[in-house]
mmCIF file of C-alpha atoms and ligand atoms in Angstrom:
data_model
loop_
_atom_site.group_PDB
_atom_site.id
_atom_site.type_symbol
_atom_site.label_atom_id
_atom_site.label_comp_id
_atom_site.label_asym_id
_atom_site.label_seq_id
_atom_site.Cartn_x
_atom_site.Cartn_y
_atom_site.Cartn_z
ATOM 1 C CA MET A 1 35.766 -51.801 113.682
ATOM 2 C CA PRO A 2 36.792 -55.232 112.410
ATOM 3 C CA GLU A 3 33.712 -57.269 111.480
ATOM 4 C CA LEU A 4 33.262 -60.817 110.197
ATOM 5 C CA PRO A 5 35.271 -60.351 106.947
ATOM 6 C CA GLU A 6 38.192 -58.716 108.744
ATOM 7 C CA VAL A 7 38.375 -61.380 111.467
ATOM 8 C CA GLU A 8 37.991 -64.130 108.862
ATOM 9 C CA THR A 9 40.877 -62.613 106.881
ATOM 10 C CA ILE A 10 43.072 -62.430 109.972
ATOM 11 C CA LYS A 11 42.249 -66.067 110.753
ATOM 12 C CA ASN A 12 43.031 -67.188 107.198
ATOM 13 C CA GLU A 13 46.305 -65.265 106.990
ATOM 14 C CA LEU A 14 47.508 -66.056 110.514
ATOM 15 C CA ALA A 15 46.752 -69.783 110.371
ATOM 16 C CA PRO A 16 49.688 -70.898 108.162
ATOM 17 C CA ASP A 17 52.202 -69.104 110.417
ATOM 18 C CA VAL A 18 50.913 -70.155 113.811
ATOM 19 C CA THR A 19 49.155 -73.518 113.471
ATOM 20 C CA GLY A 20 51.223 -76.265 115.076
ATOM 21 C CA ARG A 21 53.465 -73.785 116.909
ATOM 22 C CA THR A 22 53.863 -73.834 120.673
ATOM 23 C CA ILE A 23 53.334 -70.696 122.751
ATOM 24 C CA THR A 24 56.459 -70.047 124.799
ATOM 25 C CA GLY A 25 55.231 -67.002 126.691
ATOM 26 C CA VAL A 26 53.113 -63.883 126.765
ATOM 27 C CA THR A 27 53.656 -60.287 127.792
ATOM 28 C CA ILE A 28 50.664 -58.093 128.527
ATOM 29 C CA PHE A 29 51.264 -54.355 128.633
ATOM 30 C CA TRP A 30 47.619 -53.353 129.090
ATOM 31 C CA GLU A 31 46.296 -55.617 131.800
ATOM 32 C CA ARG A 32 42.657 -54.571 131.439
ATOM 33 C CA MET A 33 42.441 -56.302 128.071
ATOM 34 C CA LEU A 34 42.746 -59.666 129.825
ATOM 35 C CA ARG A 35 39.220 -60.687 130.834
ATOM 36 C CA GLN A 36 40.055 -64.054 132.361
ATOM 37 C CA PRO A 37 41.820 -65.741 134.109
ATOM 38 C CA PRO A 38 43.937 -63.436 136.345
ATOM 39 C CA LEU A 39 47.293 -62.491 134.797
ATOM 40 C CA ALA A 40 49.548 -64.839 136.771
ATOM 41 C CA GLU A 41 47.289 -67.780 136.057
ATOM 42 C CA PHE A 42 46.989 -66.788 132.390
ATOM 43 C CA GLU A 43 50.781 -66.646 131.972
ATOM 44 C CA ARG A 44 51.208 -69.997 133.660
ATOM 45 C CA GLU A 45 48.334 -71.680 131.822
ATOM 46 C CA ILE A 46 49.181 -70.571 128.315
ATOM 47 C CA ALA A 47 52.924 -71.260 128.190
ATOM 48 C CA GLY A 48 53.734 -74.595 126.577
ATOM 49 C CA ARG A 49 50.386 -75.037 124.848
ATOM 50 C CA LYS A 50 50.335 -75.814 121.160
ATOM 51 C CA ILE A 51 48.085 -73.920 118.730
ATOM 52 C CA LEU A 52 46.071 -76.736 117.166
ATOM 53 C CA LYS A 53 43.640 -74.829 114.981
ATOM 54 C CA LEU A 54 42.248 -71.356 114.397
ATOM 55 C CA GLY A 55 38.544 -70.585 114.318
ATOM 56 C CA ARG A 56 36.159 -67.676 114.195
ATOM 57 C CA ARG A 57 32.741 -67.117 115.718
ATOM 58 C CA GLY A 58 31.104 -63.779 114.984
ATOM 59 C CA LYS A 59 33.819 -61.181 115.510
ATOM 60 C CA TYR A 60 35.832 -63.441 117.845
ATOM 61 C CA LEU A 61 39.047 -65.070 116.685
ATOM 62 C CA ILE A 62 39.729 -68.382 118.433
ATOM 63 C CA PHE A 63 42.983 -70.265 118.963
ATOM 64 C CA HIS A 64 42.145 -73.848 119.898
ATOM 65 C CA LEU A 65 45.018 -74.911 122.143
ATOM 66 C CA SER A 66 46.342 -78.270 123.270
ATOM 67 C CA GLY A 67 45.118 -79.486 126.645
ATOM 68 C CA GLY A 68 41.554 -78.369 125.976
ATOM 69 C CA LYS A 69 41.761 -74.586 126.298
ATOM 70 C CA ASP A 70 40.695 -71.881 123.856
ATOM 71 C CA LEU A 71 42.238 -68.437 123.540
ATOM 72 C CA LEU A 72 39.730 -65.807 122.401
ATOM 73 C CA PHE A 73 40.584 -62.464 120.827
ATOM 74 C CA HIS A 74 38.121 -59.638 120.248
ATOM 75 C CA LEU A 75 39.579 -56.732 118.301
ATOM 76 C CA LYS A 76 36.742 -54.298 119.172
ATOM 77 C CA MET A 77 37.268 -50.801 117.732
ATOM 78 C CA SER A 78 40.857 -50.743 116.582
ATOM 79 C CA GLY A 79 42.660 -54.033 117.225
ATOM 80 C CA SER A 80 44.972 -55.883 114.832
ATOM 81 C CA LEU A 81 47.121 -58.973 115.189
ATOM 82 C CA LEU A 82 50.481 -58.534 113.510
ATOM 83 C CA THR A 83 53.207 -61.132 113.198
ATOM 84 C CA GLY A 84 56.915 -60.382 113.320
ATOM 85 C CA LYS A 85 60.251 -61.270 114.838
ATOM 86 C CA GLY A 86 61.525 -57.850 115.857
ATOM 87 C CA GLU A 87 60.449 -55.049 118.130
ATOM 88 C CA PRO A 88 56.716 -54.631 118.804
ATOM 89 C CA PRO A 89 54.970 -51.946 116.758
ATOM 90 C CA LYS A 90 53.589 -48.862 118.492
ATOM 91 C CA TYR A 91 50.331 -49.457 120.397
ATOM 92 C CA THR A 92 51.153 -53.119 121.057
ATOM 93 C CA ARG A 93 49.136 -54.140 124.143
ATOM 94 C CA ALA A 94 50.135 -57.820 124.280
ATOM 95 C CA ILE A 95 52.742 -60.117 122.767
ATOM 96 C CA ILE A 96 52.319 -63.862 122.304
ATOM 97 C CA ARG A 97 55.650 -65.525 121.612
ATOM 98 C CA LEU A 98 55.968 -68.743 119.620
ATOM 99 C CA ASP A 99 58.634 -71.436 119.597
ATOM 100 C CA ASP A 100 60.029 -70.450 116.172
ATOM 101 C CA GLY A 101 60.838 -66.924 117.346
ATOM 102 C CA THR A 102 57.737 -65.367 115.812
ATOM 103 C CA SER A 103 55.675 -62.993 117.925
ATOM 104 C CA ILE A 104 52.003 -62.149 117.556
ATOM 105 C CA PHE A 105 51.576 -58.479 118.441
ATOM 106 C CA PHE A 106 48.114 -57.421 119.601
ATOM 107 C CA ARG A 107 48.162 -53.824 118.439
ATOM 108 C CA ASP A 108 45.262 -51.742 119.677
ATOM 109 C CA PRO A 109 45.497 -47.922 119.705
ATOM 110 C CA ARG A 110 42.119 -47.437 121.432
ATOM 111 C CA LYS A 111 42.576 -50.230 124.005
ATOM 112 C CA PHE A 112 39.098 -51.769 123.764
ATOM 113 C CA GLY A 113 40.319 -55.158 122.525
ATOM 114 C CA THR A 114 40.059 -58.209 124.761
ATOM 115 C CA LEU A 115 41.876 -61.462 125.331
ATOM 116 C CA GLN A 116 40.696 -64.428 127.369
ATOM 117 C CA LEU A 117 41.513 -68.043 127.999
ATOM 118 C CA VAL A 118 38.468 -70.288 128.403
ATOM 119 C CA ASP A 119 37.770 -74.004 128.659
ATOM 120 C CA ASP A 120 35.498 -74.124 125.650
ATOM 121 C CA ALA A 121 34.924 -71.358 123.112
ATOM 122 C CA ASN A 122 31.638 -72.850 121.946
ATOM 123 C CA SER A 123 29.973 -72.785 125.320
ATOM 124 C CA PHE A 124 31.428 -69.349 126.044
ATOM 125 C CA LEU A 125 30.135 -67.927 122.744
ATOM 126 C CA CYS A 126 26.761 -69.681 122.722
ATOM 127 C CA LYS A 127 25.021 -66.339 123.307
ATOM 128 C CA LEU A 128 25.897 -65.249 119.780
ATOM 129 C CA GLY A 129 23.338 -65.463 116.991
ATOM 130 C CA PRO A 130 23.750 -67.612 113.862
ATOM 131 C CA GLU A 131 26.684 -67.252 111.470
ATOM 132 C CA PRO A 132 25.413 -65.482 108.343
ATOM 133 C CA LEU A 133 27.664 -67.446 105.966
ATOM 134 C CA GLU A 134 26.679 -70.874 107.278
ATOM 135 C CA PRO A 135 24.274 -72.836 105.050
ATOM 136 C CA ALA A 136 21.804 -72.989 107.956
ATOM 137 C CA PHE A 137 21.341 -69.212 107.722
ATOM 138 C CA THR A 138 18.555 -69.228 105.142
ATOM 139 C CA ALA A 139 16.173 -66.463 104.089
ATOM 140 C CA ARG A 140 13.563 -68.247 106.194
ATOM 141 C CA VAL A 141 15.801 -68.016 109.276
ATOM 142 C CA LEU A 142 16.279 -64.304 108.609
ATOM 143 C CA GLN A 143 12.526 -63.897 108.277
ATOM 144 C CA ASP A 144 11.963 -65.624 111.621
ATOM 145 C CA ILE A 145 14.506 -63.239 113.151
ATOM 146 C CA LEU A 146 13.024 -60.067 111.667
ATOM 147 C CA CYS A 147 9.292 -60.757 111.854
ATOM 148 C CA GLN A 148 9.133 -60.542 115.635
ATOM 149 C CA ARG A 149 11.144 -57.342 116.091
ATOM 150 C CA LYS A 150 9.943 -53.790 115.825
ATOM 151 C CA ALA A 151 13.422 -52.237 116.199
ATOM 152 C CA PRO A 152 14.955 -50.569 113.115
ATOM 153 C CA VAL A 153 16.303 -53.238 110.770
ATOM 154 C CA LYS A 154 19.773 -51.679 110.985
ATOM 155 C CA ALA A 155 19.820 -52.146 114.771
ATOM 156 C CA VAL A 156 18.694 -55.764 114.454
ATOM 157 C CA LEU A 157 21.394 -56.608 111.891
ATOM 158 C CA VAL A 158 24.229 -55.367 114.117
ATOM 159 C CA ASP A 159 22.969 -57.068 117.298
ATOM 160 C CA GLN A 160 25.471 -59.887 117.873
ATOM 161 C CA ALA A 161 22.975 -61.944 119.866
ATOM 162 C CA ILE A 162 20.652 -61.977 116.839
ATOM 163 C CA ILE A 163 23.146 -62.464 113.966
ATOM 164 C CA ALA A 164 26.884 -62.855 114.609
ATOM 165 C CA GLY A 165 29.615 -60.916 112.840
ATOM 166 C CA ILE A 166 27.781 -58.083 111.076
ATOM 167 C CA GLY A 167 28.667 -54.570 112.206
ATOM 168 C CA ASN A 168 28.078 -51.056 110.975
ATOM 169 C CA MET A 169 29.873 -51.214 107.657
ATOM 170 C CA TYR A 170 28.384 -54.406 106.281
ATOM 171 C CA ALA A 171 24.889 -53.732 107.635
ATOM 172 C CA ASP A 172 24.872 -50.417 105.732
ATOM 173 C CA GLU A 173 26.204 -52.054 102.574
ATOM 174 C CA ALA A 174 23.698 -54.920 102.742
ATOM 175 C CA LEU A 175 20.723 -52.582 103.329
ATOM 176 C CA PHE A 176 21.785 -50.416 100.400
ATOM 177 C CA SER A 177 22.173 -53.437 98.164
ATOM 178 C CA ALA A 178 18.703 -54.679 99.200
ATOM 179 C CA ARG A 179 17.217 -51.131 98.782
ATOM 180 C CA ILE A 180 15.884 -51.074 102.355
ATOM 181 C CA HIS A 181 15.835 -47.951 104.531
ATOM 182 C CA PRO A 182 17.851 -48.548 107.741
ATOM 183 C CA LEU A 183 15.085 -47.171 109.981
ATOM 184 C CA ARG A 184 12.376 -49.536 108.698
ATOM 185 C CA PRO A 185 10.980 -51.622 111.579
ATOM 186 C CA ALA A 186 12.416 -55.115 111.105
ATOM 187 C CA ARG A 187 8.976 -56.715 111.184
ATOM 188 C CA SER A 188 7.677 -54.451 108.402
ATOM 189 C CA LEU A 189 9.859 -56.083 105.730
ATOM 190 C CA SER A 190 8.054 -58.121 103.082
ATOM 191 C CA THR A 191 9.132 -61.655 102.181
ATOM 192 C CA ARG A 192 10.530 -60.308 98.930
ATOM 193 C CA GLU A 193 12.593 -57.668 100.775
ATOM 194 C CA ILE A 194 13.866 -60.262 103.237
ATOM 195 C CA LYS A 195 15.012 -62.468 100.353
ATOM 196 C CA ARG A 196 16.868 -59.516 98.846
ATOM 197 C CA LEU A 197 18.409 -58.654 102.223
ATOM 198 C CA HIS A 198 19.457 -62.243 102.849
ATOM 199 C CA ALA A 199 21.223 -62.433 99.484
ATOM 200 C CA ALA A 200 22.779 -58.992 100.028
ATOM 201 C CA ILE A 201 24.194 -59.908 103.456
ATOM 202 C CA ARG A 202 25.972 -62.934 102.037
ATOM 203 C CA GLU A 203 27.177 -61.080 98.960
ATOM 204 C CA VAL A 204 28.698 -58.147 100.830
ATOM 205 C CA LEU A 205 30.404 -60.404 103.387
ATOM 206 C CA ILE A 206 31.828 -62.761 100.744
ATOM 207 C CA ALA A 207 33.030 -59.872 98.565
ATOM 208 C CA ALA A 208 34.712 -58.283 101.597
ATOM 209 C CA ILE A 209 36.484 -61.526 102.503
ATOM 210 C CA GLU A 210 37.708 -61.787 98.895
ATOM 211 C CA SER A 211 39.087 -58.230 99.250
ATOM 212 C CA LYS A 212 40.781 -59.177 102.564
ATOM 213 C CA GLY A 213 38.623 -56.908 104.703
ATOM 214 C CA ALA A 214 38.126 -53.155 104.879
ATOM 215 C CA SER A 215 40.799 -50.777 106.156
ATOM 216 C CA VAL A 216 38.767 -47.716 107.046
ATOM 217 C CA ALA A 217 40.462 -46.996 110.361
ATOM 218 C CA SER A 218 43.223 -49.030 111.919
ATOM 219 C CA TYR A 219 42.598 -52.505 110.547
ATOM 220 C CA PHE A 220 45.697 -54.265 109.270
ATOM 221 C CA ARG A 221 46.228 -57.817 108.085
ATOM 222 C CA PRO A 222 48.760 -59.959 110.031
ATOM 223 C CA GLY A 223 51.551 -59.094 107.595
ATOM 224 C CA GLY A 224 50.855 -55.374 108.015
ATOM 225 C CA GLN A 225 49.016 -54.877 104.703
ATOM 226 C CA THR A 226 45.681 -53.095 104.478
ATOM 227 C CA GLY A 227 42.501 -54.664 103.084
ATOM 228 C CA GLY A 228 40.727 -53.508 99.951
ATOM 229 C CA ALA A 229 37.028 -53.947 100.723
ATOM 230 C CA GLN A 230 36.547 -50.238 101.476
ATOM 231 C CA ASN A 231 37.210 -49.529 97.791
ATOM 232 C CA GLY A 232 34.029 -51.436 96.956
ATOM 233 C CA PHE A 233 31.842 -49.643 99.510
ATOM 234 C CA ARG A 234 28.835 -47.948 97.972
ATOM 235 C CA VAL A 235 27.475 -46.089 101.015
ATOM 236 C CA ALA A 236 29.468 -47.062 104.135
ATOM 237 C CA HIS A 237 31.731 -44.182 105.219
ATOM 238 C CA ARG A 238 30.729 -42.250 102.076
ATOM 239 C CA GLY A 239 28.551 -39.517 103.591
ATOM 240 C CA GLY A 240 28.004 -36.590 101.185
ATOM 241 C CA GLN A 241 29.432 -38.480 98.218
ATOM 242 C CA PRO A 242 27.359 -39.456 95.178
ATOM 243 C CA CYS A 243 25.307 -42.648 95.280
ATOM 244 C CA PRO A 244 26.753 -45.027 92.650
ATOM 245 C CA ILE A 245 23.251 -45.949 91.471
ATOM 246 C CA CYS A 246 21.291 -42.683 91.328
ATOM 247 C CA GLY A 247 23.959 -40.003 91.748
ATOM 248 C CA GLY A 248 22.172 -38.465 94.766
ATOM 249 C CA ARG A 249 24.021 -37.724 97.991
ATOM 250 C CA VAL A 250 24.733 -40.510 100.465
ATOM 251 C CA GLN A 251 23.389 -39.429 103.857
ATOM 252 C CA ARG A 252 24.574 -40.135 107.372
ATOM 253 C CA ILE A 253 22.077 -40.563 110.190
ATOM 254 C CA VAL A 254 22.377 -42.040 113.673
ATOM 255 C CA VAL A 255 20.384 -45.209 114.365
ATOM 256 C CA ARG A 256 20.412 -46.307 118.024
ATOM 257 C CA GLY A 257 23.731 -44.545 118.532
ATOM 258 C CA ARG A 258 25.390 -45.862 115.391
ATOM 259 C CA GLY A 259 26.448 -43.792 112.414
ATOM 260 C CA THR A 260 24.497 -45.124 109.448
ATOM 261 C CA TYR A 261 25.006 -44.369 105.761
ATOM 262 C CA PHE A 262 22.316 -44.796 103.136
ATOM 263 C CA CYS A 263 20.844 -43.294 99.964
ATOM 264 C CA PRO A 264 17.409 -41.740 100.639
ATOM 265 C CA LYS A 265 16.411 -42.134 96.998
ATOM 266 C CA CYS A 266 17.453 -45.777 96.507
ATOM 267 C CA GLN A 267 16.325 -46.774 100.036
ATOM 268 C CA PRO A 268 12.986 -44.971 100.533
ATOM 269 C CA GLU A 269 11.478 -45.119 103.997
ATOM 270 C CA ALA A 270 7.969 -46.033 102.922
HETATM 271 ZN ZN1 LIG Q 301 20.893 -43.735 95.274
#
């Protein structure tokens, strides 16, 4: 699933091609992806609006449009936004057409992705937790988040209402880097461990953005290329393979319904 680094990469790579362009029309093939407003209103409202600026909040990509509306994309399990001028690629669920003849194809094999037009992205997304790459996200903030929760630290890290943008892959990578077992109750972490985890979260996210995101399933960049961050993964999606630190086997367990990879030797439970 695309997480913060993947959505940030899409934003960065899409922005030069779409900023300043006017939307001439949309076609939606999979109507259930449109959360709001109803289709006829959406088609009428969006046509003729200019794309002023792109943004990201958590795993949401935002097009700030002229006339005070924001278009929100959530790629969920398998979504990508591809640009092109020809026929839509297979699994395209929506097309946004621009005034220079370019189309943005919302490709989504598993059909969980969403699209919505809102008055104000900030007020709509206010339920999300802090952005982990913002300067305000300090080790102290992370400590305040963790110290009051008894849930497994892995579950806390991927809860979008607690911290925005981290999903399965980067939570596993950050916990490995910080040498913390994913099932440890969040409030059991020491100040020293929280400092390590805080640094690890930022490091894994920044490294993944530099590698243009991770293509483990169906993530593509807007030009159709894959990302390279998966090549740097040390435990995520590496079940049964050797741990790069100790040589032991990376294990897969399920934490609150999520597949979780870790090294039992480098990340002891107690
Ligand atoms: Zn290990």
